[in-house]
PDB file of C-alpha atoms and ligand atoms in Angstrom:
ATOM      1  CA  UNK A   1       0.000   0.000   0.000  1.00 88.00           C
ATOM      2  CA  UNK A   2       1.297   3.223  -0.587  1.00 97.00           C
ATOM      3  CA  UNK A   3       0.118   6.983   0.073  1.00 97.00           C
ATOM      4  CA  UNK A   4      -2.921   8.682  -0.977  1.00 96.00           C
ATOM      5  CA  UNK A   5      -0.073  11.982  -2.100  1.00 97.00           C
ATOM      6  CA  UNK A   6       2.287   8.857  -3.775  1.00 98.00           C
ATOM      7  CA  UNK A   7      -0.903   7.368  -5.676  1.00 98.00           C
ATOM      8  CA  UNK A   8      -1.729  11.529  -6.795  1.00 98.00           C
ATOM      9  CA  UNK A   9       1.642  11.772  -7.784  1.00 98.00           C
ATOM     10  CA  UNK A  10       1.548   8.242  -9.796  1.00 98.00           C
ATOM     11  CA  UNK A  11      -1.458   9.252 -11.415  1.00 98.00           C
ATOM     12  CA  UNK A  12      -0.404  12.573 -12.484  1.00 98.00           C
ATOM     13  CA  UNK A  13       2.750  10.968 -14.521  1.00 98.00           C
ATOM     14  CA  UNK A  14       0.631   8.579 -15.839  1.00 98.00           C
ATOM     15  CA  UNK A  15      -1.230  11.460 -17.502  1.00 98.00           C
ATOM     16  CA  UNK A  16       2.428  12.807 -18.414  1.00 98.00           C
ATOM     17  CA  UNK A  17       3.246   9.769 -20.029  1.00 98.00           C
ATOM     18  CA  UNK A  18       0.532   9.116 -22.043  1.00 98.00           C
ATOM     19  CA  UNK A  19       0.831  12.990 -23.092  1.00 98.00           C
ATOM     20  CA  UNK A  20       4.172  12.171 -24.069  1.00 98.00           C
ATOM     21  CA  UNK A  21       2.602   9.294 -26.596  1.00 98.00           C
ATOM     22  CA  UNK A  22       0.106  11.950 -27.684  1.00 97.00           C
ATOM     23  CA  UNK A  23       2.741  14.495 -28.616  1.00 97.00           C
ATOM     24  CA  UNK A  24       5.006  12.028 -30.563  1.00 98.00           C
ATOM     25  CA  UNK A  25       1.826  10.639 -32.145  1.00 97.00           C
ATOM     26  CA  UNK A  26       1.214  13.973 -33.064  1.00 97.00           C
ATOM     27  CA  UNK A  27       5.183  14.948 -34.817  1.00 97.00           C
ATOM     28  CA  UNK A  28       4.719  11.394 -36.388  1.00 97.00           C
ATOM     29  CA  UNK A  29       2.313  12.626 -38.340  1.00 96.00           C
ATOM     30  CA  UNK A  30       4.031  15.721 -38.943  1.00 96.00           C
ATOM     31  CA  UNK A  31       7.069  14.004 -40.201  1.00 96.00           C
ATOM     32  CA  UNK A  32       4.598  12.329 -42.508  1.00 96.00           C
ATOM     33  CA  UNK A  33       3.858  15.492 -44.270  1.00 95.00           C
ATOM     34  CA  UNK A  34       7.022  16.665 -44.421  1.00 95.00           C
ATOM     35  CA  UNK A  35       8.243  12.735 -46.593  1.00 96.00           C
ATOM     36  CA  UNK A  36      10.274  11.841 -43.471  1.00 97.00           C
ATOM     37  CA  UNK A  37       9.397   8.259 -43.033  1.00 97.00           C
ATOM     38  CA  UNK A  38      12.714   7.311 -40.830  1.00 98.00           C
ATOM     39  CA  UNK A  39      11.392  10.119 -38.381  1.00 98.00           C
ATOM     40  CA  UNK A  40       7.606   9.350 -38.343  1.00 98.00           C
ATOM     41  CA  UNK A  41       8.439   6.094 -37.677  1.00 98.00           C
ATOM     42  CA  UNK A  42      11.055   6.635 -35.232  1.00 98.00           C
ATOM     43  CA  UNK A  43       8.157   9.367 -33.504  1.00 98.00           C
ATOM     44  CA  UNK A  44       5.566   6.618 -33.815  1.00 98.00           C
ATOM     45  CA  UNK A  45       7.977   3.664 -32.010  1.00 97.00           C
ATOM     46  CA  UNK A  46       8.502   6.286 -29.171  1.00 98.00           C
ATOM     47  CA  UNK A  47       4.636   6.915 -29.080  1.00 98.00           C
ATOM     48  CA  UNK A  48       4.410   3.124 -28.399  1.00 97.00           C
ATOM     49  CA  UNK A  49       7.283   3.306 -25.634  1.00 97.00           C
ATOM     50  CA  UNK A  50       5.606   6.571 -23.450  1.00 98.00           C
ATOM     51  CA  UNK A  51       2.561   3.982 -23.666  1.00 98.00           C
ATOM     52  CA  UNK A  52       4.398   1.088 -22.282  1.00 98.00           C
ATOM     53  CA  UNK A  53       5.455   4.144 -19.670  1.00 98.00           C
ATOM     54  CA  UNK A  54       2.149   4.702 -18.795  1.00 98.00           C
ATOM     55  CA  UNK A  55       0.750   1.158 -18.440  1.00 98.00           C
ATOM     56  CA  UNK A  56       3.763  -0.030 -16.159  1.00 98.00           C
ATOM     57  CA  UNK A  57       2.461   2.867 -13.621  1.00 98.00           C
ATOM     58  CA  UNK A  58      -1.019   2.133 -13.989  1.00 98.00           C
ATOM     59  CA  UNK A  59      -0.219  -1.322 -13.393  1.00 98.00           C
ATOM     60  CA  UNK A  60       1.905  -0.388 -10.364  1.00 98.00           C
ATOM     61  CA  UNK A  61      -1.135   1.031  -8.803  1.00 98.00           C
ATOM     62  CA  UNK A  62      -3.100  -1.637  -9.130  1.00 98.00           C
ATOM     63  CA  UNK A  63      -0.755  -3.913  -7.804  1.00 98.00           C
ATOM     64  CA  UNK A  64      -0.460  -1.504  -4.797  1.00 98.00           C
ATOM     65  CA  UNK A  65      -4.270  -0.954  -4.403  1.00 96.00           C
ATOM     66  CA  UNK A  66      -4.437   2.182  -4.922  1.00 97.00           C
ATOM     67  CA  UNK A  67      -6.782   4.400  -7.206  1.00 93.00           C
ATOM     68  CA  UNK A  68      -6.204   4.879 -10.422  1.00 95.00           C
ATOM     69  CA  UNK A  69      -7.767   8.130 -11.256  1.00 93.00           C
ATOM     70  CA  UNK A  70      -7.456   9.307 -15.429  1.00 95.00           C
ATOM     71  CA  UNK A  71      -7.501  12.913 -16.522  1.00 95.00           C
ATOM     72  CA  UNK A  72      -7.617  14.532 -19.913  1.00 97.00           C
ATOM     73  CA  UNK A  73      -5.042  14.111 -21.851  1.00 97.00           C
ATOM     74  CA  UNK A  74      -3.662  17.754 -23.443  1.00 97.00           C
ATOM     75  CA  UNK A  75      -3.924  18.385 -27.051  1.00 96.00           C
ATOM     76  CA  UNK A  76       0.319  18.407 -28.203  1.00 95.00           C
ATOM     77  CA  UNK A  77       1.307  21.300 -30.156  1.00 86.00           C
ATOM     78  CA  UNK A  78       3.342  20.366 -32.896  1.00 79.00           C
ATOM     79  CA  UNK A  79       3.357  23.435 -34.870  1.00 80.00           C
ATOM     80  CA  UNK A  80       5.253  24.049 -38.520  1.00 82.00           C
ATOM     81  CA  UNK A  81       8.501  23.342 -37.303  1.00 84.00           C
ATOM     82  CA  UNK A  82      11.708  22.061 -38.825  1.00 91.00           C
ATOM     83  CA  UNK A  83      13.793  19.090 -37.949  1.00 95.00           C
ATOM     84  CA  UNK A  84      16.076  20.231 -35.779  1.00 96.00           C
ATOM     85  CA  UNK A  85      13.468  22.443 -34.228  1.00 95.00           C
ATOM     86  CA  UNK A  86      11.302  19.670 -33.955  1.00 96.00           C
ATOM     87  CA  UNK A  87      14.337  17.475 -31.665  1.00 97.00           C
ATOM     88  CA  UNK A  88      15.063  20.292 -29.773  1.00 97.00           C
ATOM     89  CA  UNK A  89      11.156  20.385 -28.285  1.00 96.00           C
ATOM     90  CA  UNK A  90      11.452  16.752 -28.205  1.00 97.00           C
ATOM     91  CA  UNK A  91      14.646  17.398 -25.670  1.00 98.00           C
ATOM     92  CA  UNK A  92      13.214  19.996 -23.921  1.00 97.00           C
ATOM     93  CA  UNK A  93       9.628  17.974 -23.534  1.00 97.00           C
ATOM     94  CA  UNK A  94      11.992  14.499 -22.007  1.00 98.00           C
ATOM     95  CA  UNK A  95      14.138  17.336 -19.870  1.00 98.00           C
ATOM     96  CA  UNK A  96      10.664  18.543 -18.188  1.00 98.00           C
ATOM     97  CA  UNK A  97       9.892  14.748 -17.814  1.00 98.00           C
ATOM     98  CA  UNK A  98      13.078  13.863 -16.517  1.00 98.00           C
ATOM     99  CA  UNK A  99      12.471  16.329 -13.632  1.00 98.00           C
ATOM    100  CA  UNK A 100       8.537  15.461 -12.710  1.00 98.00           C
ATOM    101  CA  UNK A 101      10.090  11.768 -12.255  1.00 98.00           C
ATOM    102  CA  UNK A 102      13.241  12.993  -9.981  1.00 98.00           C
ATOM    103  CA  UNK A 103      10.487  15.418  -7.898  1.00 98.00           C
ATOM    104  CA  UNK A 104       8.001  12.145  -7.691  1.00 98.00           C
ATOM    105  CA  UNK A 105      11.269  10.074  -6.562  1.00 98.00           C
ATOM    106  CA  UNK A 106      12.051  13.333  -3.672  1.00 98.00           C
ATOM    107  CA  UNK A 107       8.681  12.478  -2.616  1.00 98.00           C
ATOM    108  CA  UNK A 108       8.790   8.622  -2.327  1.00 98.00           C
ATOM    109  CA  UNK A 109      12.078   9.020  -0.649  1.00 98.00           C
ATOM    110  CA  UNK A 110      10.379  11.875   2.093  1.00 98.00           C
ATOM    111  CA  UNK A 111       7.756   8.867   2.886  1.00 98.00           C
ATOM    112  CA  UNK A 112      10.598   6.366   3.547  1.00 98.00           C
ATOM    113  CA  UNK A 113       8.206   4.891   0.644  1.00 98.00           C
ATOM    114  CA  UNK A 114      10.799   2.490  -0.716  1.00 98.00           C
ATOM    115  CA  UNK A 115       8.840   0.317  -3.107  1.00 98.00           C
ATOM    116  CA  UNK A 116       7.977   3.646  -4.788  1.00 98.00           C
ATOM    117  CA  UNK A 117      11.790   4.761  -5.282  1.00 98.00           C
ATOM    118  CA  UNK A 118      12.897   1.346  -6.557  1.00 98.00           C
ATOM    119  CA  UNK A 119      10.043   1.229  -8.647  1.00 98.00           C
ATOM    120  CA  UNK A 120      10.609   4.800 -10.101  1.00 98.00           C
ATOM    121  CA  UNK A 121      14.617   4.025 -10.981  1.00 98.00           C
ATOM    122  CA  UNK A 122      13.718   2.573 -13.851  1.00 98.00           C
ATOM    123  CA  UNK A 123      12.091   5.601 -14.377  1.00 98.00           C
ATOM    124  CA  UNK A 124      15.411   7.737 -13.795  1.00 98.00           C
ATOM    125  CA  UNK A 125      17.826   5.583 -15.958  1.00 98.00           C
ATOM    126  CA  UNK A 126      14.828   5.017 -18.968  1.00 97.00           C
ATOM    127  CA  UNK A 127      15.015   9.323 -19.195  1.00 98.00           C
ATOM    128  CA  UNK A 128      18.782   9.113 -19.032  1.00 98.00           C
ATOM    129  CA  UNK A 129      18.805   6.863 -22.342  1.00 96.00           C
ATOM    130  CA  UNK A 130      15.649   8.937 -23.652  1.00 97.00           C
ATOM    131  CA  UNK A 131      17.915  12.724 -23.444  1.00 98.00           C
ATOM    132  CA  UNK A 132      20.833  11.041 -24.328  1.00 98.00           C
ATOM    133  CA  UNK A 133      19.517   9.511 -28.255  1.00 97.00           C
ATOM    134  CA  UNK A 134      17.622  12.744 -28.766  1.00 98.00           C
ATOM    135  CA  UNK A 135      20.970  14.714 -28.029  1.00 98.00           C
ATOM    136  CA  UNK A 136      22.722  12.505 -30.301  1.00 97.00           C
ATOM    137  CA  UNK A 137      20.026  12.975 -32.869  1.00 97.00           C
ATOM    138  CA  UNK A 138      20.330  16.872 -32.814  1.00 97.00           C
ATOM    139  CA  UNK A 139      24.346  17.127 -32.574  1.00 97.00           C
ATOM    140  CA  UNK A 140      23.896  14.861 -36.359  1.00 96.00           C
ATOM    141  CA  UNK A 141      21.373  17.372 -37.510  1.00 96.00           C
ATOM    142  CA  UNK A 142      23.365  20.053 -36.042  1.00 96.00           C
ATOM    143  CA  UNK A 143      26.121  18.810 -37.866  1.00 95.00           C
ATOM    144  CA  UNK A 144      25.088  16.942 -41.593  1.00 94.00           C
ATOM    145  CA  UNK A 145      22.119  19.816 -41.537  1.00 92.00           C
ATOM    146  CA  UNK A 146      18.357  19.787 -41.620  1.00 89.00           C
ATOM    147  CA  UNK A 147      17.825  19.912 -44.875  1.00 90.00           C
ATOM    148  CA  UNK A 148      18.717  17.877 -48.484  1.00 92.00           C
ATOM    149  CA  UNK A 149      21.414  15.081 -48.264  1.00 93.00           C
ATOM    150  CA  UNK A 150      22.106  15.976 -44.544  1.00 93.00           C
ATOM    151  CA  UNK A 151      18.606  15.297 -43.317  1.00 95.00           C
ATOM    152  CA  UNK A 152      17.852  12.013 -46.069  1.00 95.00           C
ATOM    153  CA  UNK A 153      21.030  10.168 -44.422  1.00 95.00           C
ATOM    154  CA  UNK A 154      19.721  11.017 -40.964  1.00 96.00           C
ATOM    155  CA  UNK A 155      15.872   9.826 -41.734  1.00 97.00           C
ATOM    156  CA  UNK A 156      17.336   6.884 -43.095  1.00 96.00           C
ATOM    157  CA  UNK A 157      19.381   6.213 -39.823  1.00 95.00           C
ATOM    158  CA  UNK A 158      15.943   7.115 -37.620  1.00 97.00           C
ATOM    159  CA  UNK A 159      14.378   4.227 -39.134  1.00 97.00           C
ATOM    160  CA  UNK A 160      16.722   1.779 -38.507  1.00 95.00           C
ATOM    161  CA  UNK A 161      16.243   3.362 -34.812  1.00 94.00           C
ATOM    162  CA  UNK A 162      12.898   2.754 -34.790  1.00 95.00           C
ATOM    163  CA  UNK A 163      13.290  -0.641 -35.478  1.00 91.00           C
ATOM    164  CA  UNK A 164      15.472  -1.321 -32.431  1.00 85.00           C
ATOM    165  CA  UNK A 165      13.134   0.741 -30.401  1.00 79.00           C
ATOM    166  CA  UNK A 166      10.300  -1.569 -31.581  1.00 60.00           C
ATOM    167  CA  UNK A 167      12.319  -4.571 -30.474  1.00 57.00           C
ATOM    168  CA  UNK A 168      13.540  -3.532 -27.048  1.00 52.00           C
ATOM    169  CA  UNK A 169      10.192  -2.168 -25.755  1.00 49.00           C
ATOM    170  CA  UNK A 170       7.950  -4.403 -27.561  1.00 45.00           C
ATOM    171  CA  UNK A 171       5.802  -1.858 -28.841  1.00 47.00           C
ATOM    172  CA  UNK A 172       4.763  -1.712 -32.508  1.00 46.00           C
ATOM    173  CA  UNK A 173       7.505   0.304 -34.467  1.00 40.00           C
TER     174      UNK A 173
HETATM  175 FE1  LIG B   1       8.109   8.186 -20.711  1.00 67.04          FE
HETATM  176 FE1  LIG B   2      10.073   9.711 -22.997  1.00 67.04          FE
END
């Protein structure tokens, strides 16, 4: 069992999470107009991860008996954006992320709540991974460019990406 202020806390991530699917739905299908298939799909496998994110916190609540209260789910912005542009809001967006999970982990540590804080370290080291491949991504666009032959070569390497995303989480690429 854990606290009615952990279970809040739980729930509102859960909401983060499956905003986070919602917003990389959302530049999927922006890449998609722009003829980047190696990004849409590498947008759509993460869309399938931040679900898997979601349900592995829902399920945690359940297994701790605790409520699982759902809220709307924002509309993402994805606005007319380029590439790079595009990677950096991805960054920033897994950056805000990276801190809601450290300030939920704060909290489960206040409580003594330890279940919580092993639970939520997979948490920590999945938004490590996360900030570190989207840094990567920009420092190539950054660097080969956002546009023509630069940004083909660097599509082309997203969707081998998305592949390997597909296979380590499970979730349709
Ligand atoms: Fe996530
Ligand atoms: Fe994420």
């Amino acid at each position: 069992m854990i606290s009615q202020d952990m279970a809040a806390l739980i729930g509102a991530q859960i909401n983060r999470e499956f905003y986070s699917a919602y917003f990389y739905l959302a530049l999927s299908a922006r890449a998609e107009t722009m003829n980047l298939k190696g990004t849409a799909a590498w947008f759509m496998a993460k869309h399938g991860e931040e679900l898997t994110h979601a349900l592995k916190m829902y399920r945690y609540l359940i297994d701790q008996n605790a409520a699982v209260v759902l809220t709307g789910v924002a509309a993402p912005e994805t606005g007319t954006d380029g590439v790079l542009r595009i990677f950096e809001r991805t960054l920033e967006h897994e950056r805000a992320v990276t801190s809601a999970i450290n300030t939920i982990l704060d909290h489960a540590l206040s409580e003594k709540d330890h279940a919580t804080a092993i639970f939520l370290q997979w948490f920590v080291t999945e938004q490590i991974e996360e900030e570190a491949t989207v840094n990567d991504i920009i420092g190539r666009l950054r660097l080969f460019g956002d546009q023509g032959y630069g940004l083909l070569m660097i599509d082309n390497e997203l969707a081998a990406l998305a592949k390997q995303v597909g296979t380590t989480t499970g979730a349709a690429p």
